[in-house]
Coordinates of C-alpha atoms and ligand atoms in Angstrom, one line a residue:
M243 CA -18.6 13.5 -25.6
T244 CA -18.8 12.6 -29.3
E245 CA -21.4 13.9 -31.7
M246 CA -23.2 17.2 -31.1
K247 CA -26.1 16.9 -28.7
T248 CA -29.3 17.0 -30.8
T249 CA -30.8 19.5 -28.3
C250 CA -28.6 22.3 -29.6
S251 CA -30.5 24.2 -32.3
S252 CA -28.7 27.5 -32.4
M253 CA -27.1 27.9 -35.8
F254 CA -24.0 29.4 -34.0
T255 CA -23.6 26.1 -32.2
V256 CA -24.6 23.9 -35.1
A257 CA -22.1 25.6 -37.4
V258 CA -19.3 24.8 -35.0
H259 CA -20.1 21.2 -34.1
A260 CA -22.3 19.6 -36.7
G261 CA -20.7 16.7 -38.5
E262 CA -17.6 16.6 -36.3
R263 CA -16.5 13.8 -34.0
A264 CA -18.5 11.0 -35.6
P265 CA -18.3 7.7 -33.7
K266 CA -15.4 5.4 -34.5
P267 CA -16.1 3.9 -37.9
E268 CA -16.2 0.1 -38.5
F269 CA -14.3 0.5 -41.7
T270 CA -10.5 1.0 -42.2
P271 CA -9.4 3.6 -44.8
V272 CA -7.0 2.0 -47.3
A273 CA -4.8 5.1 -47.3
T274 CA -3.9 6.9 -44.0
P275 CA -6.2 9.9 -43.6
I276 CA -4.9 13.4 -43.0
Y277 CA -5.7 14.3 -39.4
P278 CA -5.7 18.1 -39.4
S279 CA -6.6 18.2 -35.7
S280 CA -4.3 20.0 -33.3
S281 CA -5.7 18.1 -30.4
F282 CA -7.3 14.8 -29.5
F283 CA -9.5 13.7 -26.6
Y284 CA -10.6 10.3 -25.1
A285 CA -13.8 9.1 -23.6
D286 CA -11.9 8.4 -20.4
M287 CA -9.7 11.0 -18.8
E288 CA -7.3 8.3 -17.5
M289 CA -6.5 7.5 -21.1
L290 CA -5.7 11.2 -21.8
D291 CA -3.5 11.2 -18.7
G292 CA -1.8 8.0 -20.0
A293 CA -1.2 9.7 -23.4
F294 CA 0.6 12.6 -21.6
A295 CA 2.5 10.2 -19.4
G296 CA 3.5 8.0 -22.4
T297 CA 1.9 4.9 -21.0
H298 CA -0.9 5.1 -23.7
S299 CA 0.4 5.5 -27.2
G300 CA -2.4 7.7 -28.6
P301 CA -2.0 11.4 -29.6
M302 CA -3.2 14.3 -27.5
Y303 CA -1.7 17.4 -29.1
T304 CA -0.1 17.6 -32.6
R305 CA 3.2 19.1 -31.4
Y306 CA 3.6 15.9 -29.4
G307 CA 2.4 13.6 -32.2
N308 CA -0.2 13.2 -34.9
P309 CA -1.6 10.0 -36.5
T310 CA -0.7 11.0 -40.0
V311 CA 2.8 12.1 -39.0
S312 CA 3.3 8.9 -37.0
A313 CA 2.4 6.9 -40.2
L314 CA 5.1 8.7 -42.1
E315 CA 7.6 8.1 -39.2
T316 CA 6.8 4.4 -39.3
A317 CA 7.3 4.2 -43.0
V318 CA 10.6 6.0 -43.1
A319 CA 11.9 4.0 -40.1
A320 CA 11.0 0.8 -41.9
L321 CA 12.7 1.9 -45.2
E322 CA 15.9 2.8 -43.3
G323 CA 15.8 -0.3 -41.2
G324 CA 15.7 1.8 -38.0
E325 CA 13.7 1.4 -34.7
A326 CA 12.0 4.7 -34.8
A327 CA 11.8 8.1 -36.6
L328 CA 10.8 11.7 -35.8
A329 CA 9.5 13.9 -38.6
Y330 CA 10.3 17.6 -38.8
S331 CA 9.1 20.7 -40.6
S332 CA 12.1 20.7 -43.0
G333 CA 15.4 18.9 -43.6
M334 CA 17.2 21.7 -41.8
A335 CA 15.0 21.3 -38.7
A336 CA 15.8 17.6 -38.8
I337 CA 19.6 18.3 -39.0
H338 CA 19.3 20.8 -36.2
G339 CA 17.2 18.3 -34.1
A340 CA 19.7 15.5 -34.6
L341 CA 22.7 17.6 -33.8
L342 CA 21.0 18.8 -30.6
G343 CA 20.0 15.2 -29.7
A344 CA 23.5 14.0 -30.3
G345 CA 24.9 16.4 -27.7
S346 CA 25.5 19.8 -29.3
R347 CA 25.7 22.1 -26.3
A348 CA 28.1 24.8 -25.0
G349 CA 31.6 23.3 -24.7
A350 CA 30.9 20.4 -27.1
A351 CA 32.5 19.8 -30.4
I352 CA 31.1 18.7 -33.8
V353 CA 33.1 17.3 -36.6
A354 CA 31.5 17.9 -40.1
A355 CA 32.5 17.1 -43.6
Y356 CA 33.6 20.4 -45.1
D357 CA 31.5 19.8 -48.2
V358 CA 28.1 19.3 -46.5
Y359 CA 25.1 21.2 -47.8
G360 CA 25.7 24.9 -47.4
A361 CA 23.0 25.5 -44.8
T362 CA 24.3 22.6 -42.7
Y363 CA 27.8 24.1 -42.9
A364 CA 26.3 27.5 -41.9
L365 CA 24.3 26.0 -39.0
V366 CA 27.4 24.3 -37.6
S367 CA 29.8 27.1 -38.3
T368 CA 27.7 30.1 -37.2
L369 CA 24.5 29.4 -35.2
L370 CA 25.8 26.4 -33.1
K371 CA 29.2 28.0 -32.9
D372 CA 27.7 31.2 -31.5
L373 CA 26.0 29.0 -28.8
G374 CA 29.4 27.7 -27.7
V375 CA 29.7 24.5 -29.9
S376 CA 33.0 24.3 -31.6
A377 CA 32.9 23.3 -35.3
H378 CA 35.7 21.3 -37.0
F379 CA 35.6 20.6 -40.7
V380 CA 37.3 17.7 -42.2
D381 CA 37.8 15.9 -45.6
A382 CA 35.4 13.0 -44.7
T383 CA 36.9 10.9 -47.5
D384 CA 40.0 10.7 -45.2
A385 CA 38.7 8.5 -42.4
D386 CA 42.0 8.5 -40.5
A387 CA 42.1 12.3 -40.5
T388 CA 38.4 12.3 -39.4
A389 CA 39.3 9.8 -36.6
N390 CA 42.2 12.0 -35.4
T391 CA 40.0 15.1 -35.3
V392 CA 37.2 13.3 -33.4
K393 CA 39.7 12.2 -30.8
A394 CA 41.6 15.5 -30.6
T395 CA 38.4 17.5 -30.1
R396 CA 36.5 14.9 -28.1
A397 CA 33.6 15.5 -30.5
A398 CA 30.0 14.6 -29.6
A399 CA 29.0 14.1 -33.2
V400 CA 30.3 13.6 -36.7
I401 CA 28.0 14.7 -39.6
V402 CA 28.5 13.6 -43.2
E403 CA 26.4 13.0 -46.3
T404 CA 26.3 9.6 -48.0
L405 CA 26.6 11.4 -51.3
S406 CA 27.8 14.9 -50.7
N407 CA 26.1 18.0 -52.1
P408 CA 27.1 19.0 -54.7
L409 CA 30.4 17.2 -55.4
L410 CA 28.9 13.7 -55.0
K411 CA 31.7 12.4 -52.9
V412 CA 30.9 9.0 -51.4
A413 CA 31.2 8.5 -47.6
D414 CA 32.9 5.3 -46.5
L415 CA 30.3 4.8 -43.7
P416 CA 31.8 1.7 -41.9
R417 CA 35.1 3.5 -41.6
L418 CA 33.5 6.8 -40.6
A419 CA 31.3 4.9 -38.0
R420 CA 34.5 3.4 -36.5
A421 CA 36.2 6.8 -36.5
A422 CA 33.3 8.4 -34.7
H423 CA 32.7 5.6 -32.2
D424 CA 36.3 5.1 -31.3
G425 CA 36.4 8.7 -30.3
G426 CA 33.1 8.5 -28.4
A427 CA 31.1 10.4 -31.0
A428 CA 27.8 9.6 -32.7
L429 CA 27.7 9.3 -36.5
L430 CA 24.9 11.4 -38.2
V431 CA 24.4 10.7 -41.9
D432 CA 22.4 12.9 -44.2
N433 CA 21.0 10.3 -46.6
T434 CA 19.0 12.7 -48.7
F435 CA 20.9 12.1 -52.0
A436 CA 21.2 8.4 -51.7
T437 CA 17.8 7.5 -50.3
P438 CA 17.2 4.2 -48.5
Y439 CA 16.8 2.5 -51.9
L440 CA 20.6 3.0 -52.5
C441 CA 22.0 3.0 -49.0
R442 CA 20.8 2.4 -45.5
P443 CA 23.5 4.1 -43.3
L444 CA 22.2 2.4 -40.0
D445 CA 23.3 -1.0 -41.6
H446 CA 26.8 0.5 -41.8
G447 CA 27.0 1.7 -38.2
A448 CA 25.4 5.2 -38.3
D449 CA 23.5 6.3 -35.2
Y450 CA 21.2 8.9 -36.9
V451 CA 20.0 9.0 -40.5
I452 CA 18.6 12.3 -41.7
H453 CA 16.5 13.1 -44.7
S454 CA 15.3 16.3 -46.3
A455 CA 12.0 14.7 -47.1
T456 CA 11.5 17.7 -49.4
K457 CA 13.6 15.8 -52.0
Y458 CA 13.3 12.1 -53.0
L459 CA 11.0 11.0 -50.3
G460 CA 8.4 13.5 -51.3
G461 CA 9.6 13.5 -54.9
H462 CA 7.0 15.8 -56.5
G463 CA 8.2 19.3 -55.5
D464 CA 5.1 20.1 -53.4
V465 CA 6.2 19.7 -49.8
L466 CA 8.9 20.7 -47.3
G467 CA 9.8 18.2 -44.6
G468 CA 12.5 16.3 -42.7
V469 CA 12.9 13.0 -40.9
V470 CA 15.5 11.6 -38.5
V471 CA 15.7 7.8 -38.1
T472 CA 17.4 6.4 -35.0
S473 CA 17.1 4.0 -32.0
Q474 CA 13.9 4.2 -29.9
E475 CA 16.0 5.6 -27.0
R476 CA 17.6 8.4 -29.1
R477 CA 14.2 9.1 -30.7
Q478 CA 12.8 9.8 -27.2
R479 CA 15.5 12.4 -26.7
L480 CA 14.7 14.0 -30.1
F481 CA 11.1 14.0 -29.1
E482 CA 11.7 15.7 -25.8
I483 CA 13.7 18.5 -27.6
N484 CA 11.2 18.9 -30.3
K485 CA 8.4 19.3 -27.8
L486 CA 10.2 22.4 -26.7
V487 CA 11.3 23.8 -30.0
G488 CA 8.3 22.8 -32.0
G489 CA 9.8 22.1 -35.4
N490 CA 7.0 19.7 -36.3
L491 CA 5.9 18.5 -39.6
G492 CA 2.2 19.2 -40.3
P493 CA -0.2 16.4 -41.1
Q494 CA -0.9 17.6 -44.6
E495 CA 2.8 17.6 -45.4
A496 CA 3.3 14.2 -43.8
W497 CA 0.5 12.8 -46.0
L498 CA 2.2 14.2 -49.1
V499 CA 5.5 12.6 -48.2
L500 CA 3.8 9.3 -47.3
R501 CA 2.1 9.3 -50.6
G502 CA 5.4 10.1 -52.4
I503 CA 7.2 7.3 -50.6
K504 CA 4.9 4.7 -52.3
T505 CA 6.7 5.2 -55.6
L506 CA 10.2 6.0 -54.1
P507 CA 11.8 2.8 -55.4
L508 CA 10.2 3.1 -58.8
R509 CA 11.2 6.8 -59.2
V510 CA 14.7 6.4 -57.9
Q511 CA 15.4 3.3 -60.0
R512 CA 14.3 5.2 -63.1
Q513 CA 16.1 8.4 -62.1
C514 CA 19.4 6.6 -61.5
E515 CA 19.2 4.8 -64.8
N516 CA 18.5 8.1 -66.5
A517 CA 21.4 9.7 -64.6
L518 CA 23.9 7.2 -65.8
V519 CA 22.9 7.8 -69.5
V520 CA 23.0 11.6 -69.0
A521 CA 26.4 11.5 -67.1
R522 CA 28.0 9.5 -69.8
W523 CA 26.7 11.9 -72.5
L524 CA 27.9 15.0 -70.5
A525 CA 31.4 13.5 -70.0
S526 CA 31.8 13.4 -73.7
H527 CA 30.6 16.9 -74.4
A528 CA 33.2 19.5 -75.4
A529 CA 31.7 22.2 -73.3
V530 CA 32.0 20.1 -70.1
C531 CA 35.4 19.9 -68.6
R532 CA 34.6 17.7 -65.6
D533 CA 31.8 15.3 -64.6
Y534 CA 31.4 14.2 -61.0
F535 CA 29.0 11.3 -61.3
P536 CA 30.1 8.4 -59.0
G537 CA 28.8 5.8 -61.5
L538 CA 31.6 6.7 -64.0
A539 CA 34.9 4.9 -63.8
S540 CA 36.6 8.3 -63.9
H541 CA 35.1 9.2 -60.4
P542 CA 37.9 9.0 -57.8
Q543 CA 35.6 6.9 -55.6
Y544 CA 34.1 4.7 -58.2
G545 CA 35.1 1.5 -56.3
L546 CA 33.8 2.8 -53.0
A547 CA 30.5 3.8 -54.7
T548 CA 29.9 0.3 -56.0
R549 CA 30.4 -1.0 -52.4
M550 CA 28.3 1.7 -50.6
L551 CA 25.4 2.0 -53.1
N552 CA 23.1 -0.9 -53.7
R553 CA 21.5 -2.4 -56.9
G554 CA 24.4 -1.3 -59.1
L555 CA 23.1 2.3 -59.1
S556 CA 25.0 5.5 -58.4
G557 CA 22.4 8.0 -57.6
A558 CA 20.5 10.4 -59.8
M559 CA 22.5 13.6 -59.2
V560 CA 25.1 14.6 -61.8
S561 CA 27.4 17.6 -61.1
F562 CA 29.5 19.0 -63.9
E563 CA 31.8 21.9 -64.7
L564 CA 31.5 24.0 -67.8
R565 CA 34.7 24.6 -69.6
D566 CA 34.2 28.3 -69.7
G567 CA 33.5 28.4 -66.0
T568 CA 32.2 31.9 -65.5
R569 CA 29.0 33.0 -63.9
E570 CA 27.8 34.6 -67.2
R571 CA 28.4 31.3 -69.1
V572 CA 26.5 29.3 -66.5
F573 CA 23.6 31.8 -66.5
R574 CA 23.4 31.6 -70.3
F575 CA 23.3 27.9 -70.2
L576 CA 20.6 27.9 -67.4
E577 CA 18.5 30.4 -69.3
A578 CA 18.6 28.4 -72.5
L579 CA 17.2 25.3 -70.9
K580 CA 13.6 24.5 -72.1
L581 CA 12.7 21.3 -70.2
I582 CA 15.0 21.1 -67.3
I583 CA 13.9 23.5 -64.6
P584 CA 16.5 25.9 -63.0
A585 CA 15.0 25.7 -59.5
T586 CA 16.5 25.3 -56.1
T587 CA 15.7 21.8 -55.1
L588 CA 16.4 18.2 -56.2
G589 CA 15.0 14.7 -56.2
D590 CA 11.7 15.5 -57.9
V591 CA 10.1 13.7 -60.8
Y592 CA 11.1 16.7 -63.0
S593 CA 14.7 17.2 -64.0
L594 CA 16.1 20.2 -62.1
V595 CA 19.3 22.2 -62.4
L596 CA 21.0 24.3 -59.7
Y597 CA 23.9 26.7 -59.6
P598 CA 25.6 26.0 -56.2
A599 CA 27.6 29.2 -56.2
M600 CA 24.4 31.2 -56.4
S601 CA 22.1 29.1 -54.2
S602 CA 23.0 26.0 -52.0
H603 CA 26.5 27.3 -51.3
R604 CA 25.8 31.0 -51.5
A605 CA 26.4 31.4 -47.7
L606 CA 30.0 30.3 -48.1
D607 CA 32.8 32.8 -48.6
P608 CA 33.5 32.6 -52.4
A609 CA 37.3 31.9 -51.9
L610 CA 36.5 29.2 -49.3
R611 CA 33.9 27.7 -51.6
R612 CA 36.3 27.5 -54.5
S613 CA 38.9 26.0 -52.3
Y614 CA 36.4 23.2 -51.5
G615 CA 36.1 22.5 -55.2
I616 CA 32.7 24.2 -55.7
S617 CA 33.8 26.4 -58.6
D618 CA 32.0 29.2 -60.4
G619 CA 31.5 26.9 -63.3
L620 CA 29.9 24.0 -61.4
V621 CA 26.3 23.0 -62.2
R622 CA 24.3 20.4 -60.3
L623 CA 21.7 18.4 -62.2
S624 CA 19.0 16.4 -60.5
V625 CA 17.8 13.9 -63.1
G626 CA 14.1 13.3 -63.3
I627 CA 11.9 10.4 -64.6
E628 CA 11.5 11.9 -68.1
D629 CA 12.7 10.2 -71.2
P630 CA 16.5 10.5 -71.1
A631 CA 16.7 11.4 -74.8
D632 CA 14.6 14.5 -74.0
I633 CA 16.8 15.4 -71.1
I634 CA 19.9 15.1 -73.3
A635 CA 18.4 17.0 -76.2
D636 CA 17.6 19.9 -73.8
L637 CA 21.1 19.9 -72.3
E638 CA 22.6 19.8 -75.8
Q639 CA 20.7 22.8 -77.2
A640 CA 21.4 24.8 -74.0
L641 CA 25.1 23.9 -74.0
D642 CA 25.3 24.9 -77.7
A643 CA 23.3 28.1 -77.2
Ligands
LIG200 C1 21.7 17.2 -48.6 C2 20.7 18.1 -48.0 N1 20.4 18.1 -46.7 C3 19.5 18.9 -46.2 C4 18.9 19.9 -46.9 C5 17.9 20.8 -46.2 O1 16.6 20.4 -46.5 P1 15.3 21.4 -46.4 O2 15.4 22.3 -47.6 O3 14.2 20.4 -46.5 O4 15.4 22.1 -45.1 C6 19.1 20.0 -48.3 C7 18.5 21.0 -49.1 O5 18.8 21.2 -50.2 C8 20.1 19.1 -48.8 O6 20.4 19.2 -50.1

């Protein structure tokens, strides 16, 4: 069954079927089309049966797979140098999927860097904990302490961020991979901040690479998504889980991310160059008492950053502390900005600023948050592709306001 039978003349039938299911075209679209179809059929029922059985690679139902989503998965796996990828409806769905795939179940333990993104922290310390998974937080910059915790807890998984959110600590991935593997755990790396342009964690021994595609991969602030890159075998496990929980990325969203990826290297190169200029300027401003950019020699892991991050770049995120570190002072600064947008995201072409205490790390107990170094005066800047002189001018007028 392909095109509508010409014998149908009722407008009720014509309205539903006309124009649909045209025969296979002889042309190939240059850009992957959006396939907004929830299901697919074949001329031959054996092929459909094969698609269900996995012996035929075609799609049959979008929760199981969709051609636009598959194109994105192929692209992200290629960028990260991995065998396969699975796309999710958000970065958090991807983190959840990867943690489940890596063996999070009642009685299992997870080791996490204490300064992971706030929702990741909350996922591990509340939701998974309530399901019987024990959570153990470590200072992931201390690979020996991490190794000891992995062994002591017989952890199934270790989760870290290449560049942590928001303190921009750098993960020593080869050492963390050894720490995880020696204790029998898988290493999961959230590579959202670094992007594959700066670091490919699988090359350093990671088992799963996770992205909030909402950020640099998409890059334009118009889509929510997540991706996990891993081996073909692990991807199969993630797929089996996601078939049941249904945290799928939609084809429209997949297309937007795929489109964003085409300029990922161009954007990230420019954003990183801008960030270095902005970080240097901020470090010399009287209203700023601390600047966390890993590309500055003052960063405690400057040497490690030059080894872990490629192309002599250090990322495009700059966190800094205002000298008068009160919530009121930070709010005044944020409200005075004219170009930089105080919105809760990062990695877009626009420069964006966020107040971690109010948003990304709001779920953390304030005393615990402060003890982790995320103070009431900390601001996180995601540097965009604008002219750096304009970004600095905006920061200057807002800091002086
Ligand atoms: C490092 C990191 N990982 C994961 C996430 C979650 O991504 P999403 O908002 O797409 O679920 C975020 C969100 O800010 C993030 O910063």
